[in-house]
Amino acid sequence: QVQLVESGGGLAQPGGSLRLSCAASGTVISTNFVAWYRQAPGKEREWVATVVSGGAFAYADSVKGRFSISRDNAQNTVYLQMNSLKPEDTAVYYCRTDVRGATYWGQGTQVTVSS
């Protein structure tokens, strides 16, 4: 059974930083892509960043230059380092992976950016 567990969310001030974690079990993350998404109140879920099995990264334009995705294969965990946070980054953040044609999501972690 594939499970993803996010952590690291919380309250940050504008311009601050947070690091989110996505710990995986039941799959080896280095063999799959892992993506971060976010969903703000009243809005659709949107893609934020992806790391693929080969190690390449991709970012949404809205977070490029501020967010960084990384992977620790030994910990089977993917991270999202978020710097220069803005109020519009406020959302529930989810990680996702696809394994053998099935899509798996974590439960989400709340990020609130406010002074």
Short mmCIF file of N, CA and C in Angstrom, two decimals:
data_model
loop_
_atom_site.label_atom_id
_atom_site.label_comp_id
_atom_site.label_asym_id
_atom_site.label_seq_id
_atom_site.Cartn_x
_atom_site.Cartn_y
_atom_site.Cartn_z
N GLN A 1 0.84 -1.18 0.00
CA GLN A 1 0.00 0.00 0.00
C GLN A 1 0.88 1.24 0.00
N VAL A 2 0.69 2.09 -1.00
CA VAL A 2 1.47 3.32 -1.10
C VAL A 2 0.83 4.38 -0.20
N GLN A 3 1.65 5.01 0.60
CA GLN A 3 1.17 6.11 1.44
C GLN A 3 2.15 7.27 1.35
N LEU A 4 1.59 8.48 1.33
CA LEU A 4 2.37 9.71 1.36
C LEU A 4 1.91 10.52 2.56
N VAL A 5 2.85 11.02 3.34
CA VAL A 5 2.52 11.81 4.53
C VAL A 5 3.28 13.12 4.46
N GLU A 6 2.53 14.22 4.36
CA GLU A 6 3.14 15.54 4.35
C GLU A 6 3.26 16.08 5.77
N SER A 7 4.26 16.93 5.95
CA SER A 7 4.44 17.62 7.22
C SER A 7 5.22 18.90 6.95
N GLY A 8 5.29 19.75 7.97
CA GLY A 8 6.10 20.96 7.88
C GLY A 8 5.34 22.23 7.63
N GLY A 9 4.05 22.14 7.43
CA GLY A 9 3.27 23.35 7.22
C GLY A 9 3.15 24.16 8.50
N GLY A 10 2.58 25.33 8.37
CA GLY A 10 2.40 26.20 9.53
C GLY A 10 2.19 27.62 9.10
N LEU A 11 2.42 28.52 10.04
CA LEU A 11 2.26 29.95 9.81
C LEU A 11 3.63 30.58 9.57
N ALA A 12 3.72 31.36 8.52
CA ALA A 12 4.95 32.09 8.22
C ALA A 12 4.60 33.52 7.86
N GLN A 13 5.53 34.42 8.11
CA GLN A 13 5.34 35.82 7.74
C GLN A 13 5.73 36.02 6.28
N PRO A 14 5.18 37.01 5.62
CA PRO A 14 5.63 37.32 4.27
C PRO A 14 7.14 37.51 4.24
N GLY A 15 7.77 36.89 3.24
CA GLY A 15 9.22 36.91 3.15
C GLY A 15 9.90 35.80 3.90
N GLY A 16 9.14 35.04 4.67
CA GLY A 16 9.70 33.95 5.46
C GLY A 16 9.85 32.67 4.67
N SER A 17 10.21 31.61 5.38
CA SER A 17 10.49 30.32 4.76
C SER A 17 9.83 29.19 5.53
N LEU A 18 9.51 28.13 4.82
CA LEU A 18 9.07 26.88 5.41
C LEU A 18 9.62 25.74 4.55
N ARG A 19 9.80 24.59 5.16
CA ARG A 19 10.20 23.40 4.41
C ARG A 19 9.16 22.31 4.64
N LEU A 20 8.55 21.87 3.57
CA LEU A 20 7.58 20.79 3.64
C LEU A 20 8.26 19.46 3.33
N SER A 21 7.77 18.41 3.97
CA SER A 21 8.27 17.06 3.73
C SER A 21 7.15 16.16 3.22
N CYS A 22 7.49 15.24 2.37
CA CYS A 22 6.56 14.23 1.87
C CYS A 22 7.25 12.89 2.03
N ALA A 23 6.88 12.17 3.08
CA ALA A 23 7.48 10.87 3.37
C ALA A 23 6.65 9.77 2.72
N ALA A 24 7.32 8.92 1.96
CA ALA A 24 6.62 7.86 1.23
C ALA A 24 6.88 6.50 1.84
N SER A 25 5.87 5.64 1.75
CA SER A 25 6.02 4.23 2.11
C SER A 25 5.28 3.40 1.07
N GLY A 26 5.73 2.17 0.91
CA GLY A 26 5.08 1.29 -0.06
C GLY A 26 5.57 1.49 -1.49
N THR A 27 6.50 2.42 -1.69
CA THR A 27 7.08 2.65 -3.00
C THR A 27 8.45 3.29 -2.79
N VAL A 28 9.29 3.17 -3.78
CA VAL A 28 10.61 3.78 -3.75
C VAL A 28 10.54 5.05 -4.60
N ILE A 29 10.67 6.20 -3.93
CA ILE A 29 10.38 7.45 -4.64
C ILE A 29 11.37 7.73 -5.76
N SER A 30 12.56 7.18 -5.66
CA SER A 30 13.55 7.45 -6.70
C SER A 30 13.17 6.80 -8.03
N THR A 31 12.21 5.89 -8.00
CA THR A 31 11.78 5.23 -9.24
C THR A 31 10.52 5.86 -9.84
N ASN A 32 9.97 6.87 -9.15
CA ASN A 32 8.74 7.52 -9.61
C ASN A 32 8.95 9.03 -9.65
N PHE A 33 7.99 9.72 -10.25
CA PHE A 33 7.97 11.17 -10.06
C PHE A 33 7.20 11.44 -8.77
N VAL A 34 7.52 12.57 -8.14
CA VAL A 34 6.75 13.07 -7.01
C VAL A 34 6.48 14.55 -7.29
N ALA A 35 5.26 14.95 -7.12
CA ALA A 35 4.87 16.32 -7.39
C ALA A 35 4.21 16.95 -6.17
N TRP A 36 4.39 18.25 -6.04
CA TRP A 36 3.67 19.05 -5.05
C TRP A 36 2.58 19.84 -5.76
N TYR A 37 1.42 19.86 -5.12
CA TYR A 37 0.30 20.66 -5.56
C TYR A 37 -0.16 21.51 -4.38
N ARG A 38 -0.99 22.50 -4.66
CA ARG A 38 -1.59 23.28 -3.58
C ARG A 38 -3.00 23.68 -3.96
N GLN A 39 -3.80 23.88 -2.93
CA GLN A 39 -5.18 24.30 -3.14
C GLN A 39 -5.53 25.38 -2.13
N ALA A 40 -5.80 26.56 -2.66
CA ALA A 40 -6.22 27.68 -1.82
C ALA A 40 -7.74 27.65 -1.67
N PRO A 41 -8.26 28.28 -0.62
CA PRO A 41 -9.72 28.27 -0.42
C PRO A 41 -10.45 28.84 -1.63
N GLY A 42 -11.45 28.10 -2.10
CA GLY A 42 -12.26 28.55 -3.22
C GLY A 42 -11.60 28.42 -4.57
N LYS A 43 -10.42 27.81 -4.62
CA LYS A 43 -9.71 27.67 -5.90
C LYS A 43 -9.45 26.20 -6.20
N GLU A 44 -9.16 25.92 -7.45
CA GLU A 44 -8.83 24.56 -7.84
C GLU A 44 -7.40 24.22 -7.41
N ARG A 45 -7.17 22.92 -7.27
CA ARG A 45 -5.82 22.47 -6.95
C ARG A 45 -4.90 22.78 -8.14
N GLU A 46 -3.71 23.30 -7.83
CA GLU A 46 -2.76 23.65 -8.89
C GLU A 46 -1.42 23.00 -8.63
N TRP A 47 -0.76 22.70 -9.72
CA TRP A 47 0.56 22.09 -9.66
C TRP A 47 1.60 23.13 -9.23
N VAL A 48 2.56 22.69 -8.41
CA VAL A 48 3.61 23.58 -7.90
C VAL A 48 4.99 23.17 -8.42
N ALA A 49 5.35 21.89 -8.25
CA ALA A 49 6.69 21.45 -8.62
C ALA A 49 6.72 19.94 -8.75
N THR A 50 7.68 19.44 -9.52
CA THR A 50 7.84 18.01 -9.73
C THR A 50 9.32 17.66 -9.74
N VAL A 51 9.64 16.50 -9.17
CA VAL A 51 10.94 15.88 -9.36
C VAL A 51 10.69 14.51 -9.98
N VAL A 52 11.39 14.21 -11.07
CA VAL A 52 11.18 12.93 -11.76
C VAL A 52 12.25 11.93 -11.35
N SER A 53 12.08 10.69 -11.77
CA SER A 53 12.98 9.63 -11.32
C SER A 53 14.42 9.92 -11.70
N GLY A 54 14.65 10.56 -12.83
CA GLY A 54 16.00 10.86 -13.25
C GLY A 54 16.63 12.02 -12.52
N GLY A 55 15.81 12.72 -11.72
CA GLY A 55 16.33 13.81 -10.91
C GLY A 55 16.04 15.20 -11.46
N ALA A 56 15.44 15.29 -12.63
CA ALA A 56 15.13 16.61 -13.18
C ALA A 56 13.97 17.23 -12.41
N PHE A 57 13.96 18.59 -12.40
CA PHE A 57 12.95 19.32 -11.67
C PHE A 57 12.15 20.20 -12.63
N ALA A 58 10.96 20.56 -12.19
CA ALA A 58 10.16 21.54 -12.91
C ALA A 58 9.32 22.30 -11.91
N TYR A 59 9.10 23.59 -12.21
CA TYR A 59 8.37 24.46 -11.28
C TYR A 59 7.32 25.26 -12.03
N ALA A 60 6.23 25.55 -11.32
CA ALA A 60 5.25 26.50 -11.84
C ALA A 60 5.88 27.88 -11.86
N ASP A 61 5.47 28.70 -12.80
CA ASP A 61 6.03 30.04 -12.92
C ASP A 61 5.84 30.85 -11.64
N SER A 62 4.73 30.61 -10.95
CA SER A 62 4.41 31.40 -9.76
C SER A 62 5.37 31.16 -8.60
N VAL A 63 6.12 30.06 -8.63
CA VAL A 63 7.04 29.75 -7.52
C VAL A 63 8.49 29.66 -7.97
N LYS A 64 8.73 29.77 -9.27
CA LYS A 64 10.09 29.63 -9.79
C LYS A 64 11.01 30.67 -9.18
N GLY A 65 12.17 30.23 -8.72
CA GLY A 65 13.12 31.13 -8.08
C GLY A 65 12.91 31.29 -6.59
N ARG A 66 11.77 30.84 -6.08
CA ARG A 66 11.49 30.94 -4.64
C ARG A 66 11.40 29.57 -3.98
N PHE A 67 10.86 28.60 -4.68
CA PHE A 67 10.69 27.26 -4.13
C PHE A 67 11.72 26.32 -4.74
N SER A 68 12.09 25.30 -3.97
CA SER A 68 13.05 24.32 -4.44
C SER A 68 12.61 22.93 -3.99
N ILE A 69 12.53 22.01 -4.95
CA ILE A 69 12.15 20.63 -4.63
C ILE A 69 13.41 19.78 -4.59
N SER A 70 13.46 18.87 -3.62
CA SER A 70 14.62 17.99 -3.50
C SER A 70 14.16 16.63 -3.02
N ARG A 71 15.06 15.66 -3.12
CA ARG A 71 14.70 14.29 -2.78
C ARG A 71 15.82 13.66 -1.99
N ASP A 72 15.47 12.98 -0.91
CA ASP A 72 16.43 12.21 -0.10
C ASP A 72 16.07 10.74 -0.27
N ASN A 73 16.83 10.06 -1.11
CA ASN A 73 16.49 8.67 -1.40
C ASN A 73 16.63 7.77 -0.17
N ALA A 74 17.59 8.07 0.68
CA ALA A 74 17.79 7.25 1.87
C ALA A 74 16.60 7.35 2.81
N GLN A 75 16.00 8.53 2.87
CA GLN A 75 14.83 8.74 3.73
C GLN A 75 13.53 8.48 2.99
N ASN A 76 13.62 8.22 1.68
CA ASN A 76 12.42 8.02 0.86
C ASN A 76 11.45 9.20 1.03
N THR A 77 12.02 10.40 0.99
CA THR A 77 11.27 11.63 1.29
C THR A 77 11.60 12.69 0.25
N VAL A 78 10.57 13.44 -0.11
CA VAL A 78 10.74 14.60 -0.99
C VAL A 78 10.43 15.85 -0.19
N TYR A 79 11.22 16.88 -0.43
CA TYR A 79 11.06 18.14 0.30
C TYR A 79 10.66 19.26 -0.65
N LEU A 80 10.00 20.25 -0.09
CA LEU A 80 9.72 21.49 -0.82
C LEU A 80 10.18 22.63 0.07
N GLN A 81 11.30 23.24 -0.29
CA GLN A 81 11.80 24.40 0.42
C GLN A 81 11.14 25.63 -0.16
N MET A 82 10.46 26.37 0.68
CA MET A 82 9.72 27.55 0.23
C MET A 82 10.31 28.79 0.86
N ASN A 83 10.87 29.65 0.05
CA ASN A 83 11.48 30.89 0.51
C ASN A 83 10.71 32.08 -0.05
N SER A 84 10.96 33.25 0.53
CA SER A 84 10.31 34.48 0.06
C SER A 84 8.80 34.29 -0.07
N LEU A 85 8.22 33.74 0.97
CA LEU A 85 6.80 33.41 0.92
C LEU A 85 5.94 34.67 0.80
N LYS A 86 4.84 34.49 0.09
CA LYS A 86 3.88 35.57 -0.14
C LYS A 86 2.51 35.15 0.39
N PRO A 87 1.66 36.11 0.73
CA PRO A 87 0.31 35.73 1.19
C PRO A 87 -0.42 34.84 0.20
N GLU A 88 -0.16 35.02 -1.09
CA GLU A 88 -0.85 34.21 -2.09
C GLU A 88 -0.33 32.77 -2.15
N ASP A 89 0.70 32.45 -1.37
CA ASP A 89 1.15 31.06 -1.24
C ASP A 89 0.31 30.29 -0.22
N THR A 90 -0.57 30.99 0.48
CA THR A 90 -1.42 30.34 1.47
C THR A 90 -2.30 29.30 0.80
N ALA A 91 -2.23 28.06 1.28
CA ALA A 91 -2.97 26.95 0.68
C ALA A 91 -2.70 25.69 1.49
N VAL A 92 -3.46 24.66 1.18
CA VAL A 92 -3.11 23.32 1.63
C VAL A 92 -2.21 22.70 0.56
N TYR A 93 -1.08 22.20 0.99
CA TYR A 93 -0.09 21.63 0.07
C TYR A 93 -0.16 20.10 0.13
N TYR A 94 -0.20 19.49 -1.05
CA TYR A 94 -0.30 18.05 -1.18
C TYR A 94 0.86 17.52 -2.01
N CYS A 95 1.31 16.32 -1.70
CA CYS A 95 2.23 15.65 -2.59
C CYS A 95 1.50 14.49 -3.26
N ARG A 96 2.01 14.14 -4.41
CA ARG A 96 1.36 13.13 -5.26
C ARG A 96 2.42 12.30 -5.95
N THR A 97 2.11 11.00 -6.13
CA THR A 97 2.92 10.15 -6.98
C THR A 97 2.01 9.17 -7.71
N ASP A 98 2.47 8.66 -8.82
CA ASP A 98 1.76 7.64 -9.58
C ASP A 98 2.60 6.37 -9.57
N VAL A 99 1.96 5.28 -9.21
CA VAL A 99 2.65 3.99 -9.16
C VAL A 99 1.81 2.96 -9.91
N ARG A 100 2.39 2.41 -10.97
CA ARG A 100 1.72 1.37 -11.77
C ARG A 100 0.31 1.80 -12.16
N GLY A 101 0.20 3.04 -12.63
CA GLY A 101 -1.05 3.53 -13.17
C GLY A 101 -2.02 4.08 -12.14
N ALA A 102 -1.72 3.96 -10.86
CA ALA A 102 -2.59 4.49 -9.81
C ALA A 102 -2.00 5.77 -9.24
N THR A 103 -2.84 6.73 -8.92
CA THR A 103 -2.43 8.02 -8.36
C THR A 103 -2.64 8.02 -6.86
N TYR A 104 -1.63 8.48 -6.15
CA TYR A 104 -1.69 8.54 -4.69
C TYR A 104 -1.43 9.98 -4.24
N TRP A 105 -2.22 10.42 -3.27
CA TRP A 105 -2.10 11.75 -2.67
C TRP A 105 -1.88 11.61 -1.18
N GLY A 106 -1.16 12.57 -0.63
CA GLY A 106 -1.09 12.67 0.81
C GLY A 106 -2.32 13.39 1.34
N GLN A 107 -2.34 13.57 2.67
CA GLN A 107 -3.51 14.18 3.30
C GLN A 107 -3.46 15.70 3.28
N GLY A 108 -2.29 16.26 2.97
CA GLY A 108 -2.13 17.70 2.87
C GLY A 108 -1.60 18.32 4.16
N THR A 109 -0.94 19.46 3.99
CA THR A 109 -0.46 20.22 5.14
C THR A 109 -0.75 21.70 4.85
N GLN A 110 -1.27 22.39 5.86
CA GLN A 110 -1.69 23.78 5.68
C GLN A 110 -0.50 24.73 5.79
N VAL A 111 -0.40 25.62 4.83
CA VAL A 111 0.58 26.70 4.86
C VAL A 111 -0.19 28.02 4.85
N THR A 112 0.08 28.85 5.85
CA THR A 112 -0.56 30.16 5.94
C THR A 112 0.53 31.22 6.00
N VAL A 113 0.46 32.17 5.09
CA VAL A 113 1.44 33.26 5.05
C VAL A 113 0.70 34.55 5.39
N SER A 114 1.03 35.08 6.53
CA SER A 114 0.31 36.26 7.01
C SER A 114 1.16 36.98 8.04
N SER A 115 1.00 38.31 8.07
CA SER A 115 1.70 39.10 9.10
C SER A 115 0.79 39.30 10.31
#
